[in-house]
Amino acid sequence: MTGRSNQARSGAAGAVDGGAGLDLQHYFPYRLARLAEQVSLAVAEVYSERFALTRQEWRVLAILGARSEIATKEIGPLTTLDKMQVSRAVQGLEARGIVSRTYDPADRRERIVSLTSAGRALYRKIVPYALEREAGLLAVLTPEEIKILDRAMRKLSAGLA
Amino acid sequence: MTGRSNQARSGAAGAVDGGAGLDLQHYFPYRLARLAEQVSLAVAEVYSERFALTRQEWRVLAILGARSEIATKEIGPLTTLDKMQVSRAVQGLEARGIVSRTYDPADRRERIVSLTSAGRALYRKIVPYALEREAGLLAVLTPEEIKILDRAMRKLSAGLA
DNA sequence: GGCAAATCGTAACATTTGATACTATTTTCG
DNA sequence: CGAAAATAGTATCAAATGTTACGATTTGCC
């Protein structure tokens, strides 16, 4: 990704010659996927190993911690989960007493999800660890790097939407 | 991730109060996972929709394009795939005539994977699109931003290893 | 008002992915 | 040398995930 680092590097090691080469180790999409997976794994230690939540459940919990009560259909857009993932995550959380559900009286197709008090307690317990993890990750960067990384991520994301 | 953007923002919208809050939309691990998924999807258009390869098969092909011949056991570390994923990806590629395999005479447990000529042709066909995609993604960034992004990714990755 | 189309959430099925254990071979070392 | 341990790759089974279609309800429109 450093400029043309992935451009024609012909004649290398018996590879396909006469055309462009692609070095996977330096290919930006690969590197990004790899990093995201590493980070995801590191964060999963918090919610998964310590609190037995799936990634999807954790995302839903994170949203509910901030909103406390939410219509099921709003969860998807906020968590980047499709409606089936949301359905399963919420069912999982309900089975463990972390959320409860009621039907919206104004539209009985919809269900409202709320944190139980156990859910609120769990949220309060997890969040410090999650924030600590985030801070720990970013600690290797300078404030300047964080700022640019933030901007770059926004721009990349916007460029894809 | 911008400094303490995820720190205590108590009293917001009926949420859990008296403790720290975590805004998922600004939580770095979430944002990174989201971006990586977007990018992955964009790149998958190239190898998946146009050439019917899975992500794992594409990674193996990308390695073989540069090496042309490789021991199966070397593929995993180079592609971040576990040995089962490698096994399945290689089988898939072999079934489609993209690679062929022989047993290593020096150690008959090992198998050597090589690109067939059809595989080389496929590689040459895909690579330009893949590089074009990468360039397209990065085009929204300035050279300076690319440089810092590159550095930040390296540092984050190293910090996790 | 009433019927067609849309929406919400989930069930049911298919496919993908992950975990475990097995076969074949090679290496280690008593 | 030869038995025990290690290694490469894969089969097999279990779990997670994606897809399709459905039941219940609401909305739009004639």
CSV table of C-alpha atoms (C1' of nucleotides) in Angstrom, one decimal:
chain,number,residue,atom,x,y,z
A,1,MET,CA,0.0,0.0,0.0
A,2,THR,CA,3.0,2.3,0.2
A,3,GLY,CA,2.5,3.9,-3.2
A,4,ARG,CA,3.2,1.3,-5.9
A,5,SER,CA,4.6,-1.3,-3.6
A,6,ASN,CA,2.3,-3.8,-5.2
A,7,GLN,CA,3.1,-3.0,-8.7
A,8,ALA,CA,5.1,-5.0,-11.3
A,9,ARG,CA,7.9,-6.8,-9.6
A,10,SER,CA,8.5,-9.1,-12.5
A,11,GLY,CA,11.0,-11.9,-12.7
A,12,ALA,CA,10.8,-12.8,-9.0
A,13,ALA,CA,11.2,-16.4,-7.8
A,14,GLY,CA,9.7,-18.3,-10.7
A,15,ALA,CA,6.4,-16.6,-10.4
A,16,VAL,CA,4.1,-15.5,-13.1
A,17,ASP,CA,6.1,-13.3,-15.3
A,18,GLY,CA,5.4,-10.8,-17.9
A,19,GLY,CA,2.6,-9.3,-15.8
A,20,ALA,CA,1.9,-7.5,-12.6
A,21,GLY,CA,2.7,-9.1,-9.3
A,22,LEU,CA,0.7,-8.8,-6.2
A,23,ASP,CA,2.4,-9.3,-2.9
A,24,LEU,CA,-0.2,-10.5,-0.4
A,25,GLN,CA,1.8,-9.4,2.6
A,26,HIS,CA,1.6,-5.8,1.4
A,27,TYR,CA,-1.8,-5.8,-0.1
A,28,PHE,CA,-3.9,-3.4,1.8
A,29,PRO,CA,-7.2,-5.3,1.9
A,30,TYR,CA,-5.4,-8.3,3.2
A,31,ARG,CA,-3.4,-6.4,5.8
A,32,LEU,CA,-6.5,-4.7,7.0
A,33,ALA,CA,-8.5,-7.9,7.3
A,34,ARG,CA,-5.6,-9.4,9.2
A,35,LEU,CA,-5.3,-6.5,11.6
A,36,ALA,CA,-9.0,-6.4,12.2
A,37,GLU,CA,-9.0,-10.1,13.0
A,38,GLN,CA,-6.2,-9.6,15.5
A,39,VAL,CA,-7.9,-6.7,17.1
A,40,SER,CA,-11.2,-8.6,17.2
A,41,LEU,CA,-9.6,-11.5,18.8
A,42,ALA,CA,-8.0,-9.4,21.5
A,43,VAL,CA,-11.2,-7.7,22.3
A,44,ALA,CA,-13.1,-11.0,22.3
A,45,GLU,CA,-11.0,-12.0,25.2
A,46,VAL,CA,-13.0,-9.5,27.2
A,47,TYR,CA,-16.6,-10.3,26.3
A,48,SER,CA,-16.2,-13.8,25.2
A,49,GLU,CA,-13.8,-15.5,27.5
A,50,ARG,CA,-14.6,-13.5,30.5
A,51,PHE,CA,-18.3,-13.1,30.0
A,52,ALA,CA,-19.3,-15.8,27.6
A,53,LEU,CA,-20.9,-13.4,25.1
A,54,THR,CA,-20.8,-13.8,21.3
A,55,ARG,CA,-19.6,-10.9,19.2
A,56,GLN,CA,-23.2,-10.2,18.1
A,57,GLU,CA,-24.5,-10.3,21.7
A,58,TRP,CA,-21.7,-8.0,22.8
A,59,ARG,CA,-22.7,-5.5,20.1
A,60,VAL,CA,-26.3,-5.6,21.1
A,61,LEU,CA,-25.4,-5.2,24.8
A,62,ALA,CA,-23.2,-2.2,23.9
A,63,ILE,CA,-26.0,-0.5,22.2
A,64,LEU,CA,-28.4,-1.3,25.0
A,65,GLY,CA,-26.0,0.1,27.6
A,66,ALA,CA,-26.3,3.4,25.9
A,67,ARG,CA,-30.0,3.3,25.1
A,68,SER,CA,-31.4,1.0,27.7
A,69,GLU,CA,-34.5,0.3,25.6
A,70,ILE,CA,-34.7,-0.1,21.9
A,71,ALA,CA,-37.0,-1.4,19.1
A,72,THR,CA,-35.5,-4.6,17.6
A,73,LYS,CA,-35.5,-3.2,14.2
A,74,GLU,CA,-33.3,-0.3,15.2
A,75,ILE,CA,-30.5,-2.7,16.5
A,76,GLY,CA,-29.4,-3.8,13.0
A,77,PRO,CA,-28.3,-0.5,11.6
A,78,LEU,CA,-26.6,0.4,14.8
A,79,THR,CA,-24.6,-2.8,15.1
A,80,THR,CA,-24.1,-3.7,11.4
A,81,LEU,CA,-25.9,-7.0,12.0
A,82,ASP,CA,-28.6,-8.3,9.8
A,83,LYS,CA,-32.0,-9.0,11.2
A,84,MET,CA,-31.4,-12.7,11.7
A,85,GLN,CA,-28.2,-12.0,13.6
A,86,VAL,CA,-30.0,-9.5,15.7
A,87,SER,CA,-32.8,-12.0,16.3
A,88,ARG,CA,-30.5,-14.7,17.5
A,89,ALA,CA,-28.3,-12.4,19.6
A,90,VAL,CA,-31.3,-11.0,21.4
A,91,GLN,CA,-32.7,-14.4,22.0
A,92,GLY,CA,-29.4,-15.4,23.4
A,93,LEU,CA,-29.3,-12.4,25.7
A,94,GLU,CA,-32.9,-13.0,26.8
A,95,ALA,CA,-32.2,-16.7,27.6
A,96,ARG,CA,-29.4,-15.5,29.9
A,97,GLY,CA,-31.6,-12.9,31.6
A,98,ILE,CA,-29.6,-10.0,30.3
A,99,VAL,CA,-32.5,-8.4,28.3
A,100,SER,CA,-36.2,-8.7,28.4
A,101,ARG,CA,-38.7,-8.1,25.6
A,102,THR,CA,-42.2,-6.7,25.3
A,103,TYR,CA,-44.3,-6.2,22.2
A,104,ASP,CA,-44.8,-2.7,21.1
A,105,PRO,CA,-48.5,-1.9,21.8
A,106,ALA,CA,-48.5,0.6,19.0
A,107,ASP,CA,-47.4,-2.0,16.5
A,108,ARG,CA,-47.6,-5.6,17.7
A,109,ARG,CA,-45.2,-6.9,15.1
A,110,GLU,CA,-42.4,-5.0,16.8
A,111,ARG,CA,-40.7,-6.0,19.9
A,112,ILE,CA,-39.0,-3.7,22.4
A,113,VAL,CA,-35.8,-4.9,24.0
A,114,SER,CA,-34.7,-3.6,27.4
A,115,LEU,CA,-31.8,-4.4,29.7
A,116,THR,CA,-32.7,-6.2,32.9
A,117,SER,CA,-31.0,-5.1,36.0
A,118,ALA,CA,-28.7,-8.1,35.6
A,119,GLY,CA,-28.0,-6.8,32.1
A,120,ARG,CA,-27.2,-3.4,33.4
A,121,ALA,CA,-24.9,-4.9,36.0
A,122,LEU,CA,-23.1,-6.9,33.3
A,123,TYR,CA,-22.7,-3.9,31.1
A,124,ARG,CA,-21.2,-1.9,33.9
A,125,LYS,CA,-18.8,-4.8,34.6
A,126,ILE,CA,-17.7,-5.3,31.0
A,127,VAL,CA,-17.3,-1.7,29.8
A,128,PRO,CA,-14.2,-0.8,31.8
A,129,TYR,CA,-12.4,-3.8,30.5
A,130,ALA,CA,-13.5,-3.0,26.9
A,131,LEU,CA,-12.4,0.6,27.2
A,132,GLU,CA,-9.1,-0.5,28.8
A,133,ARG,CA,-8.5,-2.8,25.9
A,134,GLU,CA,-9.2,-0.1,23.4
A,135,ALA,CA,-6.8,2.2,25.2
A,136,GLY,CA,-4.2,-0.5,25.4
A,137,LEU,CA,-4.4,-1.0,21.7
A,138,LEU,CA,-4.1,2.7,20.9
A,139,ALA,CA,-1.3,3.2,23.3
A,140,VAL,CA,1.3,2.2,20.8
A,141,LEU,CA,0.3,5.2,18.6
A,142,THR,CA,1.0,8.8,19.0
A,143,PRO,CA,-1.9,11.3,19.3
A,144,GLU,CA,-1.1,12.5,15.8
A,145,GLU,CA,-1.2,9.0,14.4
A,146,ILE,CA,-4.5,8.4,16.1
A,147,LYS,CA,-5.9,11.5,14.6
A,148,ILE,CA,-4.8,10.6,11.1
A,149,LEU,CA,-5.8,7.0,11.5
A,150,ASP,CA,-9.3,8.2,12.5
A,151,ARG,CA,-9.5,10.4,9.5
A,152,ALA,CA,-8.2,7.8,7.1
A,153,MET,CA,-10.8,5.3,8.4
A,154,ARG,CA,-13.6,7.8,7.9
A,155,LYS,CA,-12.4,8.6,4.4
A,156,LEU,CA,-12.0,5.0,3.4
A,157,SER,CA,-15.4,4.1,4.8
A,158,ALA,CA,-17.0,7.0,3.1
A,159,GLY,CA,-15.3,6.1,-0.1
A,160,LEU,CA,-17.0,2.7,-0.1
A,161,ALA,CA,-20.5,3.8,0.8
B,1,MET,CA,-10.9,6.6,19.5
B,2,THR,CA,-10.2,10.3,19.4
B,3,GLY,CA,-8.6,10.5,22.8
B,4,ARG,CA,-11.2,10.0,25.5
B,5,SER,CA,-14.2,10.1,23.2
B,6,ASN,CA,-15.4,6.9,24.7
B,7,GLN,CA,-15.0,7.9,28.3
B,8,ALA,CA,-17.7,8.7,30.8
B,9,ARG,CA,-20.6,10.4,29.2
B,10,SER,CA,-23.0,9.9,32.0
B,11,GLY,CA,-26.6,10.8,32.2
B,12,ALA,CA,-27.2,10.2,28.5
B,13,ALA,CA,-30.6,9.1,27.3
B,14,GLY,CA,-31.7,6.8,30.1
B,15,ALA,CA,-28.6,4.7,29.8
B,16,VAL,CA,-26.6,3.1,32.5
B,17,ASP,CA,-25.5,5.9,34.8
B,18,GLY,CA,-22.9,6.4,37.4
B,19,GLY,CA,-20.4,4.6,35.3
B,20,ALA,CA,-18.4,4.8,32.1
B,21,GLY,CA,-20.3,4.7,28.8
B,22,LEU,CA,-19.1,3.1,25.6
B,23,ASP,CA,-20.3,4.5,22.3
B,24,LEU,CA,-20.1,1.6,19.8
B,25,GLN,CA,-20.0,3.9,16.8
B,26,HIS,CA,-16.8,5.4,18.1
B,27,TYR,CA,-15.3,2.3,19.6
B,28,PHE,CA,-12.1,1.6,17.7
B,29,PRO,CA,-12.3,-2.2,17.5
B,30,TYR,CA,-15.9,-2.0,16.2
B,31,ARG,CA,-15.0,0.7,13.6
B,32,LEU,CA,-12.1,-1.3,12.4
B,33,ALA,CA,-14.1,-4.5,12.1
B,34,ARG,CA,-16.7,-2.6,10.2
B,35,LEU,CA,-14.2,-1.0,7.8
B,36,ALA,CA,-12.4,-4.3,7.2
B,37,GLU,CA,-15.7,-5.9,6.3
B,38,GLN,CA,-16.6,-3.1,3.9
B,39,VAL,CA,-13.2,-3.4,2.2
B,40,SER,CA,-13.4,-7.2,2.2
B,41,LEU,CA,-16.7,-7.0,0.5
B,42,ALA,CA,-15.5,-4.6,-2.1
B,43,VAL,CA,-12.5,-6.7,-2.9
B,44,ALA,CA,-14.6,-9.9,-2.9
B,45,GLU,CA,-16.5,-8.5,-5.9
B,46,VAL,CA,-13.3,-9.1,-7.8
B,47,TYR,CA,-12.4,-12.7,-6.9
B,48,SER,CA,-15.8,-13.9,-5.8
B,49,GLU,CA,-18.3,-12.5,-8.2
B,50,ARG,CA,-16.2,-12.3,-11.2
B,51,PHE,CA,-14.1,-15.4,-10.7
B,52,ALA,CA,-16.1,-17.6,-8.3
B,53,LEU,CA,-13.3,-18.0,-5.8
B,54,THR,CA,-13.7,-18.0,-2.0
B,55,ARG,CA,-11.6,-15.7,0.1
B,56,GLN,CA,-9.4,-18.5,1.2
B,57,GLU,CA,-8.9,-19.8,-2.4
B,58,TRP,CA,-8.0,-16.3,-3.5
B,59,ARG,CA,-5.4,-16.0,-0.8
B,60,VAL,CA,-3.8,-19.2,-1.8
B,61,LEU,CA,-3.9,-18.2,-5.4
B,62,ALA,CA,-2.3,-14.9,-4.5
B,63,ILE,CA,0.6,-16.7,-2.8
B,64,LEU,CA,1.0,-19.2,-5.7
B,65,GLY,CA,1.1,-16.4,-8.2
B,66,ALA,CA,4.3,-15.2,-6.5
B,67,ARG,CA,5.8,-18.5,-5.8
B,68,SER,CA,4.4,-20.8,-8.4
B,69,GLU,CA,5.1,-23.9,-6.3
B,70,ILE,CA,4.9,-24.3,-2.6
B,71,ALA,CA,4.7,-26.9,0.2
B,72,THR,CA,1.2,-27.0,1.6
B,73,LYS,CA,2.4,-26.4,5.1
B,74,GLU,CA,4.0,-23.1,4.1
B,75,ILE,CA,0.7,-21.7,2.9
B,76,GLY,CA,-0.9,-21.3,6.3
B,77,PRO,CA,1.5,-18.8,7.8
B,78,LEU,CA,1.6,-16.8,4.6
B,79,THR,CA,-2.2,-16.5,4.3
B,80,THR,CA,-3.3,-16.5,7.9
B,81,LEU,CA,-5.3,-19.6,7.3
B,82,ASP,CA,-5.4,-22.6,9.5
B,83,LYS,CA,-4.4,-25.9,8.1
B,84,MET,CA,-8.0,-27.0,7.6
B,85,GLN,CA,-8.8,-23.9,5.7
B,86,VAL,CA,-5.7,-24.4,3.6
B,87,SER,CA,-6.7,-28.0,2.9
B,88,ARG,CA,-10.1,-27.1,1.8
B,89,ALA,CA,-9.0,-24.1,-0.3
B,90,VAL,CA,-6.4,-26.2,-2.1
B,91,GLN,CA,-8.8,-29.0,-2.7
B,92,GLY,CA,-11.2,-26.4,-4.2
B,93,LEU,CA,-8.6,-25.0,-6.5
B,94,GLU,CA,-7.5,-28.4,-7.5
B,95,ALA,CA,-11.0,-29.5,-8.3
B,96,ARG,CA,-11.2,-26.5,-10.7
B,97,GLY,CA,-8.0,-27.2,-12.4
B,98,ILE,CA,-6.2,-24.1,-11.0
B,99,VAL,CA,-3.6,-26.0,-9.1
B,100,SER,CA,-2.1,-29.5,-9.1
B,101,ARG,CA,-0.5,-31.4,-6.4
B,102,THR,CA,2.3,-33.9,-6.0
B,103,TYR,CA,3.7,-35.7,-3.0
B,104,ASP,CA,7.1,-34.5,-1.8
B,105,PRO,CA,9.4,-37.4,-2.6
B,106,ALA,CA,11.7,-36.4,0.3
B,107,ASP,CA,8.8,-36.5,2.8
B,108,ARG,CA,5.8,-38.3,1.6
B,109,ARG,CA,3.5,-36.7,4.1
B,110,GLU,CA,3.9,-33.4,2.5
B,111,ARG,CA,2.3,-32.2,-0.7
B,112,ILE,CA,3.6,-29.7,-3.1
B,113,VAL,CA,1.1,-27.4,-4.7
B,114,SER,CA,1.7,-25.8,-8.1
B,115,LEU,CA,-0.2,-23.6,-10.4
B,116,THR,CA,-1.4,-25.2,-13.6
B,117,SER,CA,-1.2,-23.1,-16.7
B,118,ALA,CA,-4.9,-22.4,-16.3
B,119,GLY,CA,-4.1,-21.2,-12.8
B,120,ARG,CA,-1.4,-18.9,-14.1
B,121,ALA,CA,-3.8,-17.5,-16.7
B,122,LEU,CA,-6.4,-17.0,-14.0
B,123,TYR,CA,-3.9,-15.2,-11.8
B,124,ARG,CA,-2.8,-12.9,-14.5
B,125,LYS,CA,-6.4,-12.1,-15.2
B,126,ILE,CA,-7.4,-11.3,-11.6
B,127,VAL,CA,-4.4,-9.4,-10.4
B,128,PRO,CA,-5.0,-6.2,-12.4
B,129,TYR,CA,-8.5,-6.0,-11.1
B,130,ALA,CA,-7.3,-6.6,-7.5
B,131,LEU,CA,-4.6,-4.0,-7.8
B,132,GLU,CA,-7.0,-1.6,-9.3
B,133,ARG,CA,-9.4,-2.1,-6.5
B,134,GLU,CA,-6.7,-1.5,-3.9
B,135,ALA,CA,-5.7,1.7,-5.8
B,136,GLY,CA,-9.3,2.8,-5.9
B,137,LEU,CA,-9.7,2.4,-2.2
B,138,LEU,CA,-6.5,4.3,-1.4
B,139,ALA,CA,-7.3,7.0,-3.8
B,140,VAL,CA,-9.4,8.9,-1.2
B,141,LEU,CA,-6.3,9.3,0.9
B,142,THR,CA,-3.3,11.6,0.6
B,143,PRO,CA,0.2,10.1,0.3
B,144,GLU,CA,0.8,11.4,3.8
B,145,GLU,CA,-2.3,9.7,5.2
B,146,ILE,CA,-1.3,6.5,3.4
B,147,LYS,CA,2.1,6.6,5.0
B,148,ILE,CA,0.8,7.2,8.5
B,149,LEU,CA,-2.0,4.6,8.0
B,150,ASP,CA,0.7,2.1,7.0
B,151,ARG,CA,2.7,2.9,10.0
B,152,ALA,CA,-0.2,2.8,12.4
B,153,MET,CA,-1.3,-0.6,11.1
B,154,ARG,CA,2.2,-1.9,11.6
B,155,LYS,CA,2.4,-0.6,15.1
B,156,LEU,CA,-1.0,-1.9,16.1
B,157,SER,CA,-0.2,-5.3,14.7
B,158,ALA,CA,3.1,-5.4,16.4
B,159,GLY,CA,1.5,-4.3,19.6
B,160,LEU,CA,-0.7,-7.3,19.5
B,161,ALA,CA,1.8,-10.0,18.6
C,1,DG,C1',-64.2,-0.9,4.6
C,2,DG,C1',-61.5,-4.4,2.5
C,3,DC,C1',-57.9,-6.5,-0.2
C,4,DA,C1',-53.0,-6.3,-1.9
C,5,DA,C1',-48.5,-5.2,-0.6
C,6,DA,C1',-45.2,-4.2,2.8
C,7,DT,C1',-43.0,-5.0,7.3
C,8,DC,C1',-41.3,-7.4,11.6
C,9,DG,C1',-39.4,-11.1,13.6
C,10,DT,C1',-38.5,-16.1,13.4
C,11,DA,C1',-38.6,-21.0,11.8
C,12,DA,C1',-36.6,-24.3,8.9
C,13,DC,C1',-33.4,-25.7,6.0
C,14,DA,C1',-28.7,-25.5,3.6
C,15,DT,C1',-24.1,-24.2,3.6
C,16,DT,C1',-19.9,-22.8,5.8
C,17,DT,C1',-16.9,-23.0,9.4
C,18,DG,C1',-14.6,-24.9,13.4
C,19,DA,C1',-13.0,-28.8,16.6
C,20,DT,C1',-11.5,-33.4,17.2
C,21,DA,C1',-9.5,-37.3,16.0
C,22,DC,C1',-7.6,-40.3,12.6
C,23,DT,C1',-4.1,-42.3,8.9
C,24,DA,C1',0.2,-42.2,7.0
C,25,DT,C1',4.7,-41.1,7.4
C,26,DT,C1',8.9,-39.4,9.6
C,27,DT,C1',11.7,-38.2,13.6
C,28,DT,C1',13.6,-38.9,18.1
C,29,DC,C1',16.1,-41.2,21.3
C,30,DG,C1',16.6,-45.2,24.6
D,1,DC,C1',17.3,-51.1,15.7
D,2,DG,C1',12.7,-50.1,17.2
D,3,DA,C1',9.1,-48.2,20.0
D,4,DA,C1',7.1,-43.7,21.2
D,5,DA,C1',6.3,-39.1,19.9
D,6,DA,C1',5.8,-35.7,16.4
D,7,DT,C1',4.2,-34.0,11.9
D,8,DA,C1',1.3,-33.3,7.5
D,9,DG,C1',-2.9,-33.5,5.7
D,10,DT,C1',-7.7,-34.9,5.8
D,11,DA,C1',-12.2,-37.1,7.3
D,12,DT,C1',-15.8,-36.7,10.4
D,13,DC,C1',-18.8,-34.7,13.2
D,14,DA,C1',-20.7,-30.4,15.8
D,15,DA,C1',-21.7,-25.6,15.8
D,16,DA,C1',-22.3,-21.2,13.7
D,17,DT,C1',-23.9,-18.7,9.8
D,18,DG,C1',-26.5,-17.5,5.8
D,19,DT,C1',-30.9,-18.1,2.9
D,20,DT,C1',-35.5,-18.7,2.0
D,21,DA,C1',-40.0,-18.6,3.2
D,22,DC,C1',-43.4,-18.1,6.4
D,23,DG,C1',-47.1,-16.2,10.2
D,24,DA,C1',-48.6,-12.2,12.2
D,25,DT,C1',-49.6,-7.7,11.7
D,26,DT,C1',-49.9,-3.2,9.7
D,27,DT,C1',-50.1,0.1,5.8
D,28,DG,C1',-51.6,1.8,1.3
D,29,DC,C1',-54.9,2.3,-1.9
D,30,DC,C1',-59.1,1.7,-4.5
